[in-house]
XYZ file of C-alpha atoms in Angstrom:
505
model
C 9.733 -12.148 1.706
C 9.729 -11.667 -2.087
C 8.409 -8.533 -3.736
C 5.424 -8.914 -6.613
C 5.973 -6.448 -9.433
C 3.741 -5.815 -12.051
C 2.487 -4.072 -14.882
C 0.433 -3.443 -18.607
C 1.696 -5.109 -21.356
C 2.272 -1.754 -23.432
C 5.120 -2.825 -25.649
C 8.218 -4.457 -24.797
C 9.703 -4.321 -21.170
C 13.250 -5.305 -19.977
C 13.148 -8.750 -19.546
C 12.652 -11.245 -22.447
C 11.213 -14.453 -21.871
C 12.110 -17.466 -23.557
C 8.251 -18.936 -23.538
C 4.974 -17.241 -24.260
C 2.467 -17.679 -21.661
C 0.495 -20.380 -24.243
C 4.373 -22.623 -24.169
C 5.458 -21.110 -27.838
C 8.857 -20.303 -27.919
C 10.141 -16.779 -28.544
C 12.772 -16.801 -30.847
C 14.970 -13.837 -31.803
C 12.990 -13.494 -35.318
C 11.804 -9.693 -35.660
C 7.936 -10.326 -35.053
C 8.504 -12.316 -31.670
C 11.008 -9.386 -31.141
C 8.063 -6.952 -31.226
C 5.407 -9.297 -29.347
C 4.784 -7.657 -26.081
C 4.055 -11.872 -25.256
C 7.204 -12.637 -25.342
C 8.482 -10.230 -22.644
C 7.623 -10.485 -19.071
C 4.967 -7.812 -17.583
C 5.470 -9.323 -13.942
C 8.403 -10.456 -12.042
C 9.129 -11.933 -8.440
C 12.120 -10.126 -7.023
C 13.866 -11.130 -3.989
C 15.545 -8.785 -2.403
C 17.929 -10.707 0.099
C 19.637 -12.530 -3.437
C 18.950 -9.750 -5.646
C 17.601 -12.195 -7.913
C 14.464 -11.482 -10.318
C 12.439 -14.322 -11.703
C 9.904 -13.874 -14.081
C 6.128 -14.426 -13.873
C 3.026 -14.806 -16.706
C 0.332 -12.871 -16.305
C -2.766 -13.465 -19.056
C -4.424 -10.437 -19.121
C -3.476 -6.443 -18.792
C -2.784 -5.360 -14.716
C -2.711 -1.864 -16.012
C -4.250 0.334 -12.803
C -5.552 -2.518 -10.792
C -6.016 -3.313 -7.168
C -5.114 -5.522 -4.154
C -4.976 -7.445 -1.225
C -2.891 -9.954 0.550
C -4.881 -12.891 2.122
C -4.615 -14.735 5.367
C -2.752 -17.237 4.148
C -0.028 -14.689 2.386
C -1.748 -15.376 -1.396
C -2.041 -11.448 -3.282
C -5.300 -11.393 -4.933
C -5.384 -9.035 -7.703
C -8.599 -7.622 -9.609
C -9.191 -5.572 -12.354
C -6.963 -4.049 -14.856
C -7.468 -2.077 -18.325
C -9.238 -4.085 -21.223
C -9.698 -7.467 -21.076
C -8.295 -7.449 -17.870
C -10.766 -4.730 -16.553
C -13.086 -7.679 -15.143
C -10.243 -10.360 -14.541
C -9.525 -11.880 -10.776
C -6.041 -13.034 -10.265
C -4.136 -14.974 -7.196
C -0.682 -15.115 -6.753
C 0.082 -17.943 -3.860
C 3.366 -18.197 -1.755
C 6.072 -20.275 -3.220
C 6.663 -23.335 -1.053
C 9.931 -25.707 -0.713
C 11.555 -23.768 -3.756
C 8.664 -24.408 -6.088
C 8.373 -21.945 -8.788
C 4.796 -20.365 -8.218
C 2.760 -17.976 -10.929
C -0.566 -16.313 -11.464
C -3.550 -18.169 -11.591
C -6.500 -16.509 -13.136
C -10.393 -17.601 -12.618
C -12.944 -17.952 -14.841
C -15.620 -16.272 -12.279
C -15.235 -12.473 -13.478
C -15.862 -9.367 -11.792
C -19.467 -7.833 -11.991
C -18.265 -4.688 -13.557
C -15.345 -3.181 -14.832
C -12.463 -2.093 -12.486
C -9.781 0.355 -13.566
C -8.625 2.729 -11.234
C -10.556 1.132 -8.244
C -9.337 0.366 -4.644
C -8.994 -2.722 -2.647
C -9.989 -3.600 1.330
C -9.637 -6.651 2.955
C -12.597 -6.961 5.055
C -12.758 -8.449 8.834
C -14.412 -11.527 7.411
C -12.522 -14.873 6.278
C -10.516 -13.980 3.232
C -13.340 -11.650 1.855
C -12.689 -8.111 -0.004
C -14.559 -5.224 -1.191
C -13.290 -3.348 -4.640
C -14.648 0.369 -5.210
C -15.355 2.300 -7.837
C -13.229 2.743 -10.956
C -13.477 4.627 -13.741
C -16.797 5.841 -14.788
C -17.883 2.843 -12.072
C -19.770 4.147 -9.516
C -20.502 0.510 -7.182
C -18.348 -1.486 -4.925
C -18.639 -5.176 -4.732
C -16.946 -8.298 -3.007
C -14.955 -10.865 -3.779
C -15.664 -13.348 -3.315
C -19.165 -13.034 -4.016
C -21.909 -12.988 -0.590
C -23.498 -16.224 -2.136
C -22.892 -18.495 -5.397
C -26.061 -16.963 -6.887
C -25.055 -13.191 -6.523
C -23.426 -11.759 -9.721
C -24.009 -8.150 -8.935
C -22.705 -5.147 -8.026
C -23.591 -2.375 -5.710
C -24.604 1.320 -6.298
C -22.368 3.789 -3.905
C -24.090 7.423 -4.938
C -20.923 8.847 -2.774
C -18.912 8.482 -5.903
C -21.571 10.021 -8.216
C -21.350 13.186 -5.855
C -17.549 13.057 -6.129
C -16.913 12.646 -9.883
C -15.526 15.539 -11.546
C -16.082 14.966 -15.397
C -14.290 17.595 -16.671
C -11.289 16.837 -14.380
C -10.302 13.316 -15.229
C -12.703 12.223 -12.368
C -10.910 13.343 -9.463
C -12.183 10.422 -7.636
C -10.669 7.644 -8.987
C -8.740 5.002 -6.594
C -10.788 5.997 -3.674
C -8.887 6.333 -0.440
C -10.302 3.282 1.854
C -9.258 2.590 5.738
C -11.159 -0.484 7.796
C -12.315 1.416 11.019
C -11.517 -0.538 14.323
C -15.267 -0.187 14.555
C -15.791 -2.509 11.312
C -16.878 0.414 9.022
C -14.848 1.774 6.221
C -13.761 5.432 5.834
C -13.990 5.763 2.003
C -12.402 9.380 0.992
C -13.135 10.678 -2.614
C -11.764 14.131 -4.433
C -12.709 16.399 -0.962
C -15.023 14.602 0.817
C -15.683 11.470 3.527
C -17.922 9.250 4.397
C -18.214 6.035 7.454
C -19.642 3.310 4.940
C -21.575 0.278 6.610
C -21.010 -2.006 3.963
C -22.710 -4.872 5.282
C -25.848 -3.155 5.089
C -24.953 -0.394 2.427
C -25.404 2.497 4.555
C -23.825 5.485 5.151
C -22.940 5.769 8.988
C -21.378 8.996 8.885
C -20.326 12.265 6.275
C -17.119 13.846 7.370
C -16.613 17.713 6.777
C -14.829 18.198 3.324
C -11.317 18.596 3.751
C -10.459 22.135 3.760
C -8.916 24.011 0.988
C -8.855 24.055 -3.051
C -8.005 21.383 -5.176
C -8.629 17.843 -4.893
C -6.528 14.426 -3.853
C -7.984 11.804 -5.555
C -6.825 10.606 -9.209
C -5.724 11.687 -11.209
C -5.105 14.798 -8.485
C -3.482 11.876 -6.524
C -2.814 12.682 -2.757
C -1.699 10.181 -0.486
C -2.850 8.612 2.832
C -2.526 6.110 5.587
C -4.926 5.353 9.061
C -2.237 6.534 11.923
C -1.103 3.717 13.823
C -3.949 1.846 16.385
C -3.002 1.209 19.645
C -3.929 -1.026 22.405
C -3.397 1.647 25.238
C -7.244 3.225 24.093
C -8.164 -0.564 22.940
C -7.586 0.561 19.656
C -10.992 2.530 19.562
C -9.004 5.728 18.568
C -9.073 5.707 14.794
C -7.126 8.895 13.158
C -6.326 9.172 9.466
C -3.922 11.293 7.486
C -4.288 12.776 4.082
C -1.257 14.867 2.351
C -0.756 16.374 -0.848
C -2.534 16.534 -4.283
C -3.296 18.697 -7.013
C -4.561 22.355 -7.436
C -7.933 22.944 -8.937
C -7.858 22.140 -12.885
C -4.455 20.822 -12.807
C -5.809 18.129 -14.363
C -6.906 19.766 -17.875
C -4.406 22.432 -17.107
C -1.435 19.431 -17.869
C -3.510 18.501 -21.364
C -2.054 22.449 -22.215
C 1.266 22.277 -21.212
C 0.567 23.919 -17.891
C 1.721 22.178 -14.479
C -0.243 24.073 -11.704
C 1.987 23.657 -8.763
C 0.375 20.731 -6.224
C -1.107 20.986 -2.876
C 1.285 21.734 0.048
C -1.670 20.837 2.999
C -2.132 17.641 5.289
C -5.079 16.873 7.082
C -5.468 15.056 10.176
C -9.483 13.594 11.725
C -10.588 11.867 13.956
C -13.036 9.540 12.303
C -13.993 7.635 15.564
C -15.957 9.629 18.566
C -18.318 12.238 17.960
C -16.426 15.554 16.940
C -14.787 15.335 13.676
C -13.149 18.575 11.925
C -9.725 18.221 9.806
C -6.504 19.518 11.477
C -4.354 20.841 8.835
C -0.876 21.484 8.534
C 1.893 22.371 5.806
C 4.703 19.884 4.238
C 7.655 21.402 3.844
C 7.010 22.083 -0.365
C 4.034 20.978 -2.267
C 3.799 17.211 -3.118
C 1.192 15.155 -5.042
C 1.616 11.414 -6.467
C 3.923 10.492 -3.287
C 3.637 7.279 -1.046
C 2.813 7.624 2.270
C 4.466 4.645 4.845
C 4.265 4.040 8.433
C 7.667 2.924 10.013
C 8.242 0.478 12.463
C 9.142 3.601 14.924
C 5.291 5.040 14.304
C 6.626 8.011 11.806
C 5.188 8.476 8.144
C 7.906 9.010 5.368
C 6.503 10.783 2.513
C 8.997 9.606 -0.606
C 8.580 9.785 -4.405
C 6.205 12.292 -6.081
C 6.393 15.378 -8.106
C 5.340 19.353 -7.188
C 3.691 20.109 -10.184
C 0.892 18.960 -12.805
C -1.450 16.149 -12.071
C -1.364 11.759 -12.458
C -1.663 10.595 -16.149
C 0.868 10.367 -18.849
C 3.028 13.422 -19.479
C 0.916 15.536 -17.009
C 3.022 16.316 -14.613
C 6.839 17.951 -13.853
C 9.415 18.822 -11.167
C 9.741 15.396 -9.243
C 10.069 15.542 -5.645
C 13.649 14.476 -4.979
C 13.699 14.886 -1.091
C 11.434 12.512 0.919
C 9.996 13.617 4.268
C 9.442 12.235 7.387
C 6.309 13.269 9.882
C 6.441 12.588 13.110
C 2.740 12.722 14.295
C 3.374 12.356 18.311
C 5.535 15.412 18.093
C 3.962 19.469 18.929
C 2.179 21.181 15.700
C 4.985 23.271 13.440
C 7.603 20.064 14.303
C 6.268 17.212 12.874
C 7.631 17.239 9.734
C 11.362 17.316 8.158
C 13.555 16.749 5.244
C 16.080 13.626 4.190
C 18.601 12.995 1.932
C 17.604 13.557 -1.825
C 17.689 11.121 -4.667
C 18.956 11.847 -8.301
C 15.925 9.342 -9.790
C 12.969 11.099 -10.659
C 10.316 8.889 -9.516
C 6.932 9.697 -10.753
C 3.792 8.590 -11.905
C 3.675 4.540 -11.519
C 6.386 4.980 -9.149
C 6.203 2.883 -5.515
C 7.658 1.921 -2.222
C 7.525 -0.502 0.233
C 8.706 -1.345 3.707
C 11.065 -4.265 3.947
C 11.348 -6.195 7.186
C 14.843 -5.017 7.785
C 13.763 -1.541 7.993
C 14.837 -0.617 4.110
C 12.235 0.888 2.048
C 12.460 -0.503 -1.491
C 11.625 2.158 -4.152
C 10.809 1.366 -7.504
C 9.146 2.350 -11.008
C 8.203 5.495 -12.522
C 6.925 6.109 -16.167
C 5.132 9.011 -16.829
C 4.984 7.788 -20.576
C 1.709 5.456 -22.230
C 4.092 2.951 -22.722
C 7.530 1.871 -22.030
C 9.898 4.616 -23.355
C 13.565 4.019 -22.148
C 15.113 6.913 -24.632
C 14.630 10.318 -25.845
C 12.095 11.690 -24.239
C 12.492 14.006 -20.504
C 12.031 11.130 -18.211
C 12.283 7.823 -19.214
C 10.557 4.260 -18.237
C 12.560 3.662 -14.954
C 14.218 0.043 -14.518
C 16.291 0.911 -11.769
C 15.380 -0.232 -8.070
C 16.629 1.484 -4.981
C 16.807 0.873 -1.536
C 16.094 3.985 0.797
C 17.440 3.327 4.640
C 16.129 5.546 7.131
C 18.246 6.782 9.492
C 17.324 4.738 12.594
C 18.257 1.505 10.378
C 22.034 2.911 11.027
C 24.524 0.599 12.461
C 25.501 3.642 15.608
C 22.291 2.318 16.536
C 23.457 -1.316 16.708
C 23.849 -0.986 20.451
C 20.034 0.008 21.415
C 19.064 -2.434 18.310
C 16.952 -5.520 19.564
C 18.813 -8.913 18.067
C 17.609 -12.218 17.038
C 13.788 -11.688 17.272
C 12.289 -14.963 17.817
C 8.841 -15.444 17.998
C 6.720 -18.259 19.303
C 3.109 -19.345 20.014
C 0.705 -22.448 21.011
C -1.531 -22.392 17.631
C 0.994 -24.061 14.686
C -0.741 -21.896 12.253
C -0.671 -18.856 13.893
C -2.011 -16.500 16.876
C -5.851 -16.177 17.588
C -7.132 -12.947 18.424
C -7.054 -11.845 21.864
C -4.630 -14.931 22.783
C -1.263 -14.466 24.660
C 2.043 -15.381 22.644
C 5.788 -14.942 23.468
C 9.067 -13.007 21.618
C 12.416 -13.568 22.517
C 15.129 -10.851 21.738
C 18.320 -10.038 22.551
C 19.892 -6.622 24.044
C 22.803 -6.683 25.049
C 25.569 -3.936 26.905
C 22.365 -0.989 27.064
C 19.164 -0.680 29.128
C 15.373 -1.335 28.049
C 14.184 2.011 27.253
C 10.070 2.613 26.082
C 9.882 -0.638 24.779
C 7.034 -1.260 21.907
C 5.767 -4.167 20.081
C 4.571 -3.115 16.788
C 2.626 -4.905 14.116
C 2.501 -4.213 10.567
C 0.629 -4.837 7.877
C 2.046 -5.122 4.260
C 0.441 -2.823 1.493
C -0.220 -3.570 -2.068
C 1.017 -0.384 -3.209
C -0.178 1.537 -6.561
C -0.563 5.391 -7.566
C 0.004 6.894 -4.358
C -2.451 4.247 -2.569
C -1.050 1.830 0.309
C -3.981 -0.228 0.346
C -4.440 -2.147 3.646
C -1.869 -0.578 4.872
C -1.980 -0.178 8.897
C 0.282 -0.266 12.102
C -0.548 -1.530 15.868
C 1.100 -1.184 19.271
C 0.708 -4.555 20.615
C 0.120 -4.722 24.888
C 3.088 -6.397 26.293
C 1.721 -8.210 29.447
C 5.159 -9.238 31.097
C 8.971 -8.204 30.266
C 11.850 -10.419 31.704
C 15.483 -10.328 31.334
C 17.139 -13.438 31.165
C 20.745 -14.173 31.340
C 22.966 -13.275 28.332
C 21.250 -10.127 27.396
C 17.948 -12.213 26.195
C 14.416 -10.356 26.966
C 11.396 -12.792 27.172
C 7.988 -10.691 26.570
C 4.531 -11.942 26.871
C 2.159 -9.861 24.265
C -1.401 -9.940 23.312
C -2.841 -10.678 20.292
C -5.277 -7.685 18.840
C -8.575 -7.969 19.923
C -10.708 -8.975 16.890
C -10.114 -8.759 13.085
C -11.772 -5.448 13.143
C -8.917 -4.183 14.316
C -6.334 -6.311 12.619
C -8.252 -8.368 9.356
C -6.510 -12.469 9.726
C -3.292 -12.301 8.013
C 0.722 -12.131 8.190
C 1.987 -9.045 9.902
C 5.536 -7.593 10.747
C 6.173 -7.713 14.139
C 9.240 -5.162 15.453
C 10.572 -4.279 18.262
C 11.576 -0.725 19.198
C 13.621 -0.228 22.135
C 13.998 4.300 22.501
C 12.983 4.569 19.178
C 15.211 1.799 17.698
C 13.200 -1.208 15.965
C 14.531 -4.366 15.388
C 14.521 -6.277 12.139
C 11.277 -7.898 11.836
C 10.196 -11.052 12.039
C 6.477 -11.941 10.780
C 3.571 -13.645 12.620
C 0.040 -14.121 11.323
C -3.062 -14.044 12.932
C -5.866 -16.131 12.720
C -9.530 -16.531 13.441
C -9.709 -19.145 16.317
C-alpha cells in the first residue's frame, strides 16, 4: 500500500523536481527557482521504505474530491481554477513501474471546489456534490455518452449560508445499505434517491447552534454495518464544528470557541431523532476514523475559529477515542498528545498494520515554512493506538492469509477462506472486519465505512493455525466493488491486515 499525497501549486513546496511536467529541465537559475512547475505538488509515499517519489499533476488539486475504484485506481475531480472542472486517475503501480496522473479531456459539467465524492453501488460509477456556489451533483462517468449535464439538488440552496462562507461546502455523504445516500449539509439531512433525483427522506436538524459543514468543518463517519442485522441497521455519527458566525467572526481576529456536541441517528427504520453527547473539549476540523476494533479516534483539529486560511487557533493536541458499543457518559476518552499542531489541510489515515499516518497542516494561502505562528507542515507522523502494542502480541492473530475461488477477487454473497495463526492463548469474540480506505480531505473521510463479516465455520488446526469460512457482503449496496482491509480481532485485538477485493460476479 502506498499513500497518494497531494496538493495546489501555491508557490514552491519541499521537493524540487528535476523535469517540468512538459520534459523542460529545471535548472538552478533564479526564475526556474521561483516556478511553482518545477517543484512537485504530489508525491507517492511508501510507508514500509519510507521512501517518497514524486508525481506530476497538470492542473491545481486545491480542495478537490475522491474515490478509489474497484480495481484500486483513485479518481480525482475538481480542484481550484483550471482544475475546478478537471478529472484525474491515478492507477496502481504494477511490477515496479513508475505510475503518474493521467488527466482526460472529457471535463466536468460544472465547477467543483469544495465538493464531495461517493462511489456508487454501480460498476466503477461516482456521484460529486455541490461545491462552492454549485448547487447540483453529477456522475462520473457520465449516465450516457450524450449527457453533459448536471443536476439541480435545491437541498444545498436551503443550506447555503452566504454570509458565513457557505457553511455547506464538502457535504457530508454516506451510501445507505438501502442504496440511498444520506447527504448532511450545515444542520440538516436528507435520504437522496439519486437514481431518480428524489428526496426519500428529511432528517430532523441536528440539535444545537452552529453549523458543521465548511468552512464550520465537523467531522463524520457511517458506524460500522454488520451482518448480525444483515447490515440493514445504518447509524451515522457527526462530531464537532463551529459556533454560529465563527466564520466572519475569524475575518476580525475573533476565534469563537468550536462545537463540543456529537450526534448519533438512525437513518434506516422509521424513527429518526439525533442522540447527542459531549467530547471531552470542543473540536472542529478533526478526522474522524473507524479502527479495525469498531472504535472512532477523533485526531487532529483545533478548538477555536473556523476552516480557511488564518481563521482559526488553539489546535487540538490530544486525539480521542469513542467507543460507540459502550453505556452513554463512557464512550469517549483521551490519548497521548502531540507537540505538531495539525490544522487546517491536515489528514490521517489508517494503515493496514494498525498505525494511523498523520500528515499536513497549513493554515496559510500558500506554503509558508517561516515566520509566521504556524507554519506549512512537512513533517509526517505515525500515531499507534494502543491495541497495536506488542503486550498484545500474545492475543494478536499472525500471518493472515487469505484465499478464494474467483482469481480476481470475491463475489458478493460467495463463501471464501482466512487462515491465521494464534498461538499459546484461546479464541476469544472473534470478528472479521472489512474496511474500506478513505480519500481523506478537510475533515471528510469520503467512502469511508467498516463491516463485520459472518464467519460460517471456525477450526483449529494443528500448530496454532485457525481456518475460518466467511461470507462475502451481500450486495454492493452494502459494500460498493472494491479492495477492502480485512482484520481479524481476537478480544479486541486485530491483526495486521491483509486486503481482499470484492467484485460483481
Amino acid at each position: 500500500m502506498r499513500i497518494r499525497i497531494f496538493k495546489d501549486e501555491s508557490g514552491q513546496s519541499g521537493y524540487r523536481l528535476s523535469h517540468r511536467h512538459n520534459g523542460t529541465r529545471c535548472r538552478g537559475t533564479r526564475e526556474d527557482l521561483e516556478d511553482s512547475s518545477c517543484y512537485a505538488h504530489s508525491v507517492e509515499y511508501d510507508f514500509l521504505r519510507n521512501k517518497i517519489r514524486p508525481l506530476h499533476i497538470e492542473t491545481d488539486t486545491w480542495c478537490s474530491s475522491g474515490s478509489f475504484l474497484s480495481n484500486g485506481t483513485l479518481i480525482q475531480t475538481g480542484g481550484f481554477g483550471h482544475g475546478a472542472r478537471r478529472i484525474r486517475y491515478l492507477e496502481p503501480c504494477a511490477h515496479g513501474h513508475n505510475c503518474d496522473w493521467k488527466q482526460t479531456k472529457r471535463l466536468l459539467a460544472d465547477d467543483r471546489w469544495y465538493s464531495s465524492n461517493q462511489i456508487l453501488p454501480g460498476h466503477d460509477q461516482i456521484i460529486v456534490v455541490g461545491g462552492r456556489r454549485v448547487f447540483t451533483y453529477e456522475f462520473v462517468p457520465r449516465l450516457s455518452s450524450n449527457s453533459f449535464k448536471s443536476y439541480d439538488l435545491p437541498f444545498l440552496h436551503n443550506t447555503y449560508d452566504k454570509n458565513e462562507g457557505g457553511n455547506n461546502l464538502y457535504p457530508i455523504i454516506h451510501l445507505s445499505s438501502d442504496g440511498h445516500l444520506f447527504i448532511f449539509a450545515n444542520r440538516d439531512s436528507i435520504l437522496f434517491n439519486y437514481k431518480i433525483n428524489k428526496v426519500a427522506k428529511t432528517f430532523p436538524r441536528i440539535p444545537g447552534n452552529g453549523s458543521r459543514s465548511y468552512p464550520s468543518t465537523g467531522s463524520s463517519v457511517i458506524l460500522p454495518l454488520s451482518h448480525s442485522d444483515l447490515f440493514e441497521r445504518v447509524e451515522v455519527m457527526i462530531c464537532g464544528g463551529a459556533a454560529s458566525d465563527a466564520f466572519s467572526a475569524a475575518q476580525h481576529g475573533r476565534f469563537l470557541p468550536a462545537l463540543t456536541s456529537c450526534g448519533r441517528m438512525e437513518i434506516t427504520g422509521n424513527k429518526h431523532e439525533w442522540k447527542m453527547e459531549n467530547m471531552p473539549g470542543p473540536r472542529l476540523m478533526s478526522d474522524m476514523l473507524i479502527l479495525p476494533t469498531g472504535d472512532i479516534l477523533i485526531i487532529n483539529g483545533v478548538k477555536n475559529g473556523s476552516a480557511g486560511s488564518n481563521s482559526a487557533a488553539n489546535p487540538s493536541l490530544q486525539p480521542y477515542l469513542y467507543k460507540p458499543r459502550k453505556p452513554f457518559g463512557r464512550r469517549f476518552s483521551v490519548l497521548r498528545s502531540t507537540k505538531i499542531a495539525r490544522m487546517y489541510h491536515s489528514s490521517a489515515v489508517l494503515l493496514p498494520d494498525g498505525r494511523i499516518l498523520v500528515a499536513g497542516g497549513n493554515p496559510n494561502n500558500r506554503y509558508i515554512f517561516r515566520n509566521v505562528p504556524h507554519p506549512t507542515e512537512l513533517r509526517l507522523q505515525a500515531f499507534v493506538p494502543d491495541h497495536m502494542d506488542k503486550k498484545f502480541d500474545k492475543s494478536r492473530p499472525h500471518n493472515v492469509s487469505i484465499s478464494s475461488n474467483g482469481n480476481d477477487g470475491v463475489g458478493y454473497g460467495k463463501e471464501f477462506s482466512v487462515q491465521f495463526l494464534l498461538r499459546n492463548t484461546r479464541l476469544r469474540n472473534v470478528v472479521f472486519t472489512a474496511y474500506a480506505p478513505p480519500f481523506t480531505t478537510h475533515s471528510i473521510s469520503m467512502n469511508q465505512r467498516m463491516l463485520t463479516l459472518r464467519c460460517r465455520n471456525l477450526v483449529r488446526a494443528a500448530n496454532g493455525l485457525i481456518n475460518a469460512r466467511l461470507e462475502a457482503p451481500p450486495n454492493p449496496n452494502v459494500a460498493p466493488a472494491g479492495y477492502y482491509m480485512l482484520t481479524v480481532v481476537n478480544d479486541g485485538i486485530p491483526s495486521v491486515s491483509q486486503w481482499v477485493r470484492f467484485i460483481h460476479a
